[in-house]
């Protein structure tokens, strides 16, 4: 059986059409493959770009999928330990129903994080977290300072209130002293009352000086005479504690320009510290000299001195090693020195014991 020439012809045409279509299909496939490659490169690029943006964000970002598994995390989130699906879940639960933009504070690995949660397409959740540890520390400090300032005002008001009746007590004590001049036993008891009143007065003056801004009222006075007067005033404290007061030479008047009330408080603070440092008794030696445009008070005692471990801190407010100390004495000495344009310091001494200097400009004496 021979083939019909008409059939052969139509077969040939069909084959040729098939070839043409195959060619077109191959070309279309090649074009599609190229397009797919281009899109995939583009996708990779935008993925890299997005990761770059995510990684360089200063806040932590965590994205979880619809089932709650973590899908995306940036470097900051890994560093802060916030790359945790449970944390995102808990934050989302707590913030749900709250207005958009609401944030939540959470302690994570010793840091304080401020968290925000937002829904994203595909049932995803985006959590952002900022490290606000330092900010929160500063806020807590500011709140503490506010409370302290309030307490300072209260302390100052109380100190003023206590000072008035105390002044009255001191006057009556001195009147009683005269009345009881020949009753030695009662006088001795009165001495204890008087030194108690002095101690209260001393603490109150420290509180008032600490809470107020020290503004010296400068006047010219004999510093050596002031030292002698204070030694006389504090003789009860010295006697009771078996601490021998010594005025180191040179003698004779030395006129200075300063606030005598403040200098008096400096000397009293030094006396109180020297007495406290020598519970078995000892000595307190004070001198005042003028050299090179400066007036320098030196205070020495025979106590154990100040250990190297606390030297740096003794002038800090509230630093104390005493059970009932307020830690205000030396900080006030320092404050007064500065208010006079001078300084206070602990100086090394050859022997045991502490030696302090209080040095102020001599202001043309
Ligand atoms: P406070 O007397 O209430 O403790 P201060 O500011 O006057 O406060 O003193 C701070 C600390 O410095 C004292 O607790 C003590 O440890 C130390 N210090 C001060 N003066 C002396 C001293 N003369 N000898 C030894 N230590 C001292």
Short mmCIF file of C-alpha atoms and ligand atoms in Angstrom, two decimals:
data_model
loop_
_atom_site.label_atom_id
_atom_site.label_comp_id
_atom_site.label_asym_id
_atom_site.label_seq_id
_atom_site.Cartn_x
_atom_site.Cartn_y
_atom_site.Cartn_z
CA UNK A 1 0.00 0.00 0.00
CA UNK A 2 1.51 3.27 -1.10
CA UNK A 3 1.02 6.59 0.74
CA UNK A 4 -1.28 9.16 -0.63
CA UNK A 5 0.81 12.17 -1.79
CA UNK A 6 -1.80 14.52 -0.20
CA UNK A 7 -1.35 12.83 3.19
CA UNK A 8 2.42 13.07 2.98
CA UNK A 9 2.15 16.74 2.26
CA UNK A 10 -0.12 17.46 5.22
CA UNK A 11 2.15 15.37 7.48
CA UNK A 12 5.12 17.43 6.36
CA UNK A 13 3.21 20.66 7.09
CA UNK A 14 2.21 19.37 10.48
CA UNK A 15 5.81 18.48 11.28
CA UNK A 16 6.98 21.89 10.17
CA UNK A 17 4.34 23.58 12.41
CA UNK A 18 5.44 21.35 15.28
CA UNK A 19 9.03 22.41 14.72
CA UNK A 20 8.00 26.05 14.69
CA UNK A 21 5.96 25.65 17.87
CA UNK A 22 8.75 23.71 19.59
CA UNK A 23 11.14 26.50 18.72
CA UNK A 24 8.74 29.10 20.09
CA UNK A 25 8.21 26.99 23.20
CA UNK A 26 11.94 26.58 23.73
CA UNK A 27 12.44 30.32 23.33
CA UNK A 28 9.57 31.08 25.70
CA UNK A 29 10.99 28.59 28.20
CA UNK A 30 14.44 30.18 27.94
CA UNK A 31 12.89 33.64 28.42
CA UNK A 32 10.94 32.37 31.41
CA UNK A 33 14.03 30.79 32.94
CA UNK A 34 15.94 34.08 32.46
CA UNK A 35 13.07 36.02 34.04
CA UNK A 36 12.91 33.55 36.92
CA UNK A 37 16.69 33.93 37.46
CA UNK A 38 16.38 37.73 37.35
CA UNK A 39 13.50 37.68 39.84
CA UNK A 40 15.36 35.29 42.10
CA UNK A 41 18.45 37.58 42.04
CA UNK A 42 16.21 40.55 42.74
CA UNK A 43 14.55 38.67 45.59
CA UNK A 44 17.93 37.69 47.00
CA UNK A 45 19.10 41.29 46.73
CA UNK A 46 16.04 42.67 48.48
CA UNK A 47 16.40 39.94 51.11
CA UNK A 48 20.04 40.95 51.64
CA UNK A 49 18.99 44.61 51.74
CA UNK A 50 16.25 43.88 54.28
CA UNK A 51 18.64 41.79 56.42
CA UNK A 52 21.19 44.60 56.21
CA UNK A 53 18.58 47.12 57.38
CA UNK A 54 17.41 44.74 60.13
CA UNK A 55 20.95 44.03 61.30
CA UNK A 56 21.89 47.69 61.42
CA UNK A 57 18.79 48.75 63.39
CA UNK A 58 19.69 50.04 66.84
CA UNK A 59 16.71 48.20 68.30
CA UNK A 60 15.99 44.50 68.46
CA UNK A 61 13.51 43.02 65.95
CA UNK A 62 11.96 39.56 66.19
CA UNK A 63 9.37 38.26 63.71
CA UNK A 64 7.32 35.18 64.57
CA UNK A 65 5.12 33.22 62.12
CA UNK A 66 1.43 32.35 62.42
CA UNK A 67 2.32 29.30 64.53
CA UNK A 68 4.47 31.35 66.86
CA UNK A 69 7.89 30.10 65.69
CA UNK A 70 10.65 32.69 65.32
CA UNK A 71 11.18 33.45 61.62
CA UNK A 72 13.48 36.46 61.65
CA UNK A 73 15.83 37.92 64.23
CA UNK A 74 18.36 40.73 64.02
CA UNK A 75 21.77 41.04 65.68
CA UNK A 76 20.55 43.38 68.42
CA UNK A 77 17.80 40.89 69.39
CA UNK A 78 20.34 38.06 69.58
CA UNK A 79 22.67 40.24 71.68
CA UNK A 80 19.91 41.23 74.11
CA UNK A 81 18.60 37.66 74.40
CA UNK A 82 15.23 38.82 73.04
CA UNK A 83 15.22 36.25 70.21
CA UNK A 84 12.76 34.17 72.12
CA UNK A 85 9.33 33.13 70.83
CA UNK A 86 7.97 32.90 74.40
CA UNK A 87 8.95 36.53 75.02
CA UNK A 88 7.11 37.66 71.85
CA UNK A 89 4.04 35.61 72.86
CA UNK A 90 3.99 37.00 76.39
CA UNK A 91 4.46 40.59 75.16
CA UNK A 92 1.73 40.17 72.53
CA UNK A 93 -0.67 38.76 75.13
CA UNK A 94 0.03 41.54 77.60
CA UNK A 95 -0.20 44.34 75.05
CA UNK A 96 -3.31 43.04 73.29
CA UNK A 97 -6.22 45.42 73.69
CA UNK A 98 -3.93 48.29 74.61
CA UNK A 99 -3.69 51.28 72.29
CA UNK A 100 -1.24 51.03 69.40
CA UNK A 101 2.22 52.23 70.31
CA UNK A 102 1.86 50.93 73.88
CA UNK A 103 5.12 49.62 75.27
CA UNK A 104 5.98 47.16 77.98
CA UNK A 105 9.02 47.06 80.30
CA UNK A 106 10.56 43.62 80.82
CA UNK A 107 13.74 42.50 82.58
CA UNK A 108 15.69 40.19 80.25
CA UNK A 109 19.13 38.86 81.19
CA UNK A 110 19.89 41.67 83.61
CA UNK A 111 18.79 44.39 81.14
CA UNK A 112 15.54 46.35 81.01
CA UNK A 113 13.85 46.12 77.61
CA UNK A 114 11.03 48.28 76.32
CA UNK A 115 8.88 46.04 74.08
CA UNK A 116 6.34 46.88 71.37
CA UNK A 117 4.34 44.36 69.33
CA UNK A 118 2.63 44.79 65.96
CA UNK A 119 0.70 42.33 63.73
CA UNK A 120 2.10 41.70 60.23
CA UNK A 121 0.70 40.01 57.08
CA UNK A 122 0.34 36.22 57.10
CA UNK A 123 -0.57 36.06 60.78
CA UNK A 124 2.95 37.14 61.69
CA UNK A 125 3.91 39.21 64.74
CA UNK A 126 6.71 41.77 64.79
CA UNK A 127 8.23 42.60 68.15
CA UNK A 128 10.68 45.45 68.60
CA UNK A 129 12.70 45.84 71.80
CA UNK A 130 14.87 48.71 72.98
CA UNK A 131 17.49 48.47 75.70
CA UNK A 132 16.43 51.13 78.20
CA UNK A 133 18.55 49.88 81.12
CA UNK A 134 20.62 53.06 81.31
CA UNK A 135 17.59 55.30 80.86
CA UNK A 136 15.70 53.45 83.61
CA UNK A 137 18.76 53.70 85.90
CA UNK A 138 18.88 57.46 85.31
CA UNK A 139 15.11 57.73 85.88
CA UNK A 140 15.41 55.79 89.15
CA UNK A 141 18.31 58.08 90.16
CA UNK A 142 16.22 61.18 89.38
CA UNK A 143 13.30 59.79 91.42
CA UNK A 144 15.68 59.01 94.31
CA UNK A 145 17.20 62.51 94.08
CA UNK A 146 13.69 63.99 94.15
CA UNK A 147 12.81 61.99 97.24
CA UNK A 148 16.13 62.95 98.85
CA UNK A 149 15.55 66.61 98.04
CA UNK A 150 12.14 66.30 99.71
CA UNK A 151 13.70 64.58 102.71
CA UNK A 152 16.42 67.25 102.76
CA UNK A 153 13.78 69.97 102.99
CA UNK A 154 12.08 68.10 105.82
CA UNK A 155 15.41 67.58 107.61
CA UNK A 156 16.23 71.28 107.26
CA UNK A 157 12.79 72.28 108.59
CA UNK A 158 13.16 69.87 111.53
CA UNK A 159 16.69 71.08 112.25
CA UNK A 160 15.42 74.67 112.45
CA UNK A 161 12.61 73.61 114.79
CA UNK A 162 14.99 71.68 117.06
CA UNK A 163 17.58 74.42 117.11
CA UNK A 164 15.30 76.99 118.80
CA UNK A 165 14.42 74.99 121.94
CA UNK A 166 18.00 73.75 122.01
CA UNK A 167 19.26 77.34 122.16
CA UNK A 168 16.90 77.92 125.11
CA UNK A 169 18.23 74.77 126.82
CA UNK A 170 21.81 75.95 126.44
CA UNK A 171 20.97 79.31 128.03
CA UNK A 172 19.27 77.60 131.00
CA UNK A 173 22.19 75.20 131.37
CA UNK A 174 24.61 78.10 131.72
CA UNK A 175 22.26 79.83 134.23
CA UNK A 176 22.00 76.60 136.23
CA UNK A 177 25.79 76.29 136.17
CA UNK A 178 26.01 79.60 138.02
CA UNK A 179 23.26 78.61 140.50
CA UNK A 180 24.92 75.31 141.28
CA UNK A 181 28.44 76.65 141.43
CA UNK A 182 29.18 74.87 144.72
CA UNK A 183 27.35 71.62 144.10
CA UNK A 184 30.05 69.59 142.35
CA UNK A 185 27.99 66.40 141.82
CA UNK A 186 25.02 68.18 140.24
CA UNK A 187 27.41 70.29 138.17
CA UNK A 188 29.02 67.11 136.81
CA UNK A 189 25.58 65.81 135.81
CA UNK A 190 24.79 69.15 134.23
CA UNK A 191 28.06 68.82 132.30
CA UNK A 192 26.71 65.63 130.69
CA UNK A 193 23.44 67.39 129.79
CA UNK A 194 25.45 70.26 128.31
CA UNK A 195 27.66 68.01 126.17
CA UNK A 196 24.56 66.10 124.99
CA UNK A 197 22.99 69.40 123.92
CA UNK A 198 26.28 70.35 122.19
CA UNK A 199 26.33 67.06 120.31
CA UNK A 200 22.73 67.58 119.11
CA UNK A 201 23.58 71.12 118.07
CA UNK A 202 26.59 69.86 116.14
CA UNK A 203 24.55 67.29 114.20
CA UNK A 204 21.87 69.87 113.45
CA UNK A 205 24.40 72.40 112.18
CA UNK A 206 25.85 69.71 109.89
CA UNK A 207 22.39 68.87 108.52
CA UNK A 208 21.61 72.55 107.94
CA UNK A 209 24.95 73.12 106.22
CA UNK A 210 24.51 70.03 104.08
CA UNK A 211 21.00 70.89 102.94
CA UNK A 212 21.74 74.56 102.33
CA UNK A 213 24.00 76.15 99.75
CA UNK A 214 27.09 77.25 101.70
CA UNK A 215 27.59 80.97 101.03
CA UNK A 216 30.37 82.23 103.27
CA UNK A 217 29.85 85.56 105.03
CA UNK A 218 33.48 86.70 104.95
CA UNK A 219 34.89 88.62 107.89
CA UNK A 220 38.29 89.30 109.34
CA UNK A 221 39.01 87.41 112.55
CA UNK A 222 41.87 85.91 114.54
CA UNK A 223 41.95 82.21 113.56
CA UNK A 224 44.21 81.21 116.50
CA UNK A 225 41.84 82.86 118.92
CA UNK A 226 38.91 80.99 117.32
CA UNK A 227 40.83 77.72 117.79
CA UNK A 228 41.38 78.51 121.50
CA UNK A 229 37.70 79.42 121.95
CA UNK A 230 36.54 76.18 120.35
CA UNK A 231 38.95 74.16 122.48
CA UNK A 232 37.40 75.87 125.50
CA UNK A 233 33.87 75.21 124.22
CA UNK A 234 34.65 71.53 123.53
CA UNK A 235 36.55 70.92 126.79
CA UNK A 236 33.68 68.69 128.04
CA UNK A 237 34.01 66.39 125.00
CA UNK A 238 37.80 66.23 125.34
CA UNK A 239 37.62 65.48 129.06
CA UNK A 240 34.91 62.85 128.79
CA UNK A 241 36.83 61.01 126.09
CA UNK A 242 40.31 61.50 127.60
CA UNK A 243 41.55 63.23 124.46
CA UNK A 244 44.18 65.90 125.14
CA UNK A 245 43.66 69.07 123.07
CA UNK A 246 46.91 70.64 121.85
CA UNK A 247 47.45 73.91 120.08
CA UNK A 248 50.58 73.54 117.98
CA UNK A 249 52.90 76.57 117.67
CA UNK A 250 53.30 79.23 116.41
CA UNK A 251 51.22 81.28 118.80
CA UNK A 252 50.06 84.88 118.47
CA UNK A 253 47.19 86.25 116.42
CA UNK A 254 46.71 85.20 112.79
CA UNK A 255 44.04 87.23 111.04
CA UNK A 256 42.14 85.58 108.22
CA UNK A 257 39.23 86.47 105.94
CA UNK A 258 36.64 83.70 106.10
CA UNK A 259 33.25 82.77 107.50
CA UNK A 260 33.96 82.20 111.22
CA UNK A 261 30.79 80.11 111.71
CA UNK A 262 31.82 77.76 108.91
CA UNK A 263 35.44 77.49 110.05
CA UNK A 264 34.11 76.72 113.54
CA UNK A 265 32.03 73.86 112.11
CA UNK A 266 35.11 72.52 110.26
CA UNK A 267 37.11 72.48 113.50
CA UNK A 268 34.25 70.88 115.45
CA UNK A 269 33.85 68.18 112.80
CA UNK A 270 37.58 67.45 113.03
CA UNK A 271 37.35 67.25 116.83
CA UNK A 272 34.34 64.89 116.69
CA UNK A 273 36.15 62.60 114.23
CA UNK A 274 39.40 62.60 116.21
CA UNK A 275 37.52 61.76 119.42
CA UNK A 276 35.57 58.98 117.69
CA UNK A 277 38.82 57.55 116.27
CA UNK A 278 40.36 57.27 119.77
CA UNK A 279 37.89 55.45 122.03
CA UNK A 280 40.68 54.73 124.52
CA UNK A 281 41.74 58.37 124.57
CA UNK A 282 44.62 60.14 122.86
CA UNK A 283 45.23 63.64 121.55
CA UNK A 284 43.93 66.23 119.10
CA UNK A 285 46.43 68.75 117.79
CA UNK A 286 45.48 71.77 115.72
CA UNK A 287 47.53 74.52 114.13
CA UNK A 288 46.92 77.37 111.74
CA UNK A 289 49.65 78.96 109.63
CA UNK A 290 49.92 81.25 106.66
CA UNK A 291 52.21 80.43 103.75
CA UNK A 292 52.33 81.38 100.09
CA UNK A 293 49.00 83.20 99.97
CA UNK A 294 47.19 80.41 101.79
CA UNK A 295 45.91 79.90 105.30
CA UNK A 296 46.33 76.29 106.34
CA UNK A 297 44.70 74.55 109.27
CA UNK A 298 46.22 71.18 110.24
CA UNK A 299 44.48 68.69 112.47
CA UNK A 300 46.26 65.60 113.79
CA UNK A 301 45.23 62.81 116.14
CA UNK A 302 46.71 59.63 117.60
CA UNK A 303 44.04 57.24 116.28
CA UNK A 304 44.49 54.39 113.80
CA UNK A 305 44.48 56.74 110.79
CA UNK A 306 42.50 56.15 107.59
CA UNK A 307 42.97 52.87 105.72
CA UNK A 308 44.10 53.06 102.08
CA UNK A 309 40.92 51.19 101.05
CA UNK A 310 38.60 54.02 102.15
CA UNK A 311 40.83 57.07 101.57
CA UNK A 312 39.11 57.91 98.31
CA UNK A 313 35.65 57.85 99.84
CA UNK A 314 35.88 59.58 103.22
CA UNK A 315 34.90 62.99 101.76
CA UNK A 316 31.83 61.54 99.99
CA UNK A 317 28.46 62.48 101.51
CA UNK A 318 26.92 59.64 103.55
CA UNK A 319 30.16 57.66 103.66
CA UNK A 320 30.72 56.41 107.18
CA UNK A 321 32.37 53.48 108.94
CA UNK A 322 30.60 54.27 112.20
CA UNK A 323 27.48 52.46 113.42
CA UNK A 324 25.70 55.71 114.16
CA UNK A 325 27.56 58.01 111.75
CA UNK A 326 25.73 60.14 109.21
CA UNK A 327 28.79 60.46 106.98
CA UNK A 328 28.27 64.20 106.62
CA UNK A 329 31.19 65.64 108.63
CA UNK A 330 34.03 65.48 106.09
CA UNK A 331 31.77 66.19 103.12
CA UNK A 332 30.75 69.43 104.85
CA UNK A 333 34.40 70.25 105.58
CA UNK A 334 35.06 69.76 101.88
CA UNK A 335 32.01 71.83 100.89
CA UNK A 336 33.09 74.69 103.18
CA UNK A 337 36.66 74.57 101.82
CA UNK A 338 35.36 74.82 98.25
CA UNK A 339 32.96 77.64 99.14
CA UNK A 340 36.06 79.54 100.35
CA UNK A 341 37.99 78.72 97.15
CA UNK A 342 40.15 76.19 98.98
CA UNK A 343 40.38 72.44 99.60
CA UNK A 344 40.38 69.86 102.37
CA UNK A 345 42.50 66.74 102.29
CA UNK A 346 43.89 63.87 104.28
CA UNK A 347 47.68 64.11 104.23
CA UNK A 348 50.17 61.35 104.86
CA UNK A 349 51.84 61.41 108.22
CA UNK A 350 54.99 59.65 109.31
CA UNK A 351 53.44 58.06 112.38
CA UNK A 352 50.08 56.47 112.98
CA UNK A 353 47.03 58.69 113.26
CA UNK A 354 45.25 60.91 110.77
CA UNK A 355 46.39 64.34 109.61
CA UNK A 356 43.90 66.55 107.79
CA UNK A 357 44.48 69.94 106.18
CA UNK A 358 41.91 72.62 105.51
CA UNK A 359 43.48 75.17 103.19
CA UNK A 360 41.93 78.42 101.95
CA UNK A 361 43.27 81.47 100.10
CA UNK A 362 44.45 84.15 102.52
CA UNK A 363 42.58 87.00 100.71
CA UNK A 364 45.17 89.71 101.36
CA UNK A 365 45.69 89.47 105.13
P1 LIG B 1 31.03 60.29 110.14
O1 LIG B 1 31.88 60.92 111.20
O2 LIG B 1 29.56 60.48 110.37
O3 LIG B 1 31.39 58.87 109.85
P2 LIG B 1 32.63 61.85 108.30
O4 LIG B 1 32.34 62.34 106.92
O5 LIG B 1 33.06 62.88 109.28
O6 LIG B 1 31.32 61.09 108.78
O7 LIG B 1 33.76 60.75 108.24
C1 LIG B 1 33.71 59.73 107.28
C2 LIG B 1 34.63 58.57 107.67
O8 LIG B 1 36.00 58.99 107.58
C3 LIG B 1 34.49 58.10 109.10
O9 LIG B 1 33.38 57.21 109.26
C4 LIG B 1 35.83 57.44 109.33
O10 LIG B 1 35.86 56.14 108.77
C5 LIG B 1 36.79 58.29 108.52
N1 LIG B 1 37.47 59.28 109.37
C6 LIG B 1 37.20 60.59 109.49
N2 LIG B 1 38.03 61.20 110.35
C7 LIG B 1 38.87 60.24 110.81
C8 LIG B 1 39.97 60.23 111.74
N3 LIG B 1 40.36 61.33 112.35
N4 LIG B 1 40.60 59.04 111.95
C9 LIG B 1 40.22 57.92 111.31
N5 LIG B 1 39.18 57.87 110.42
C10 LIG B 1 38.52 59.01 110.17
#
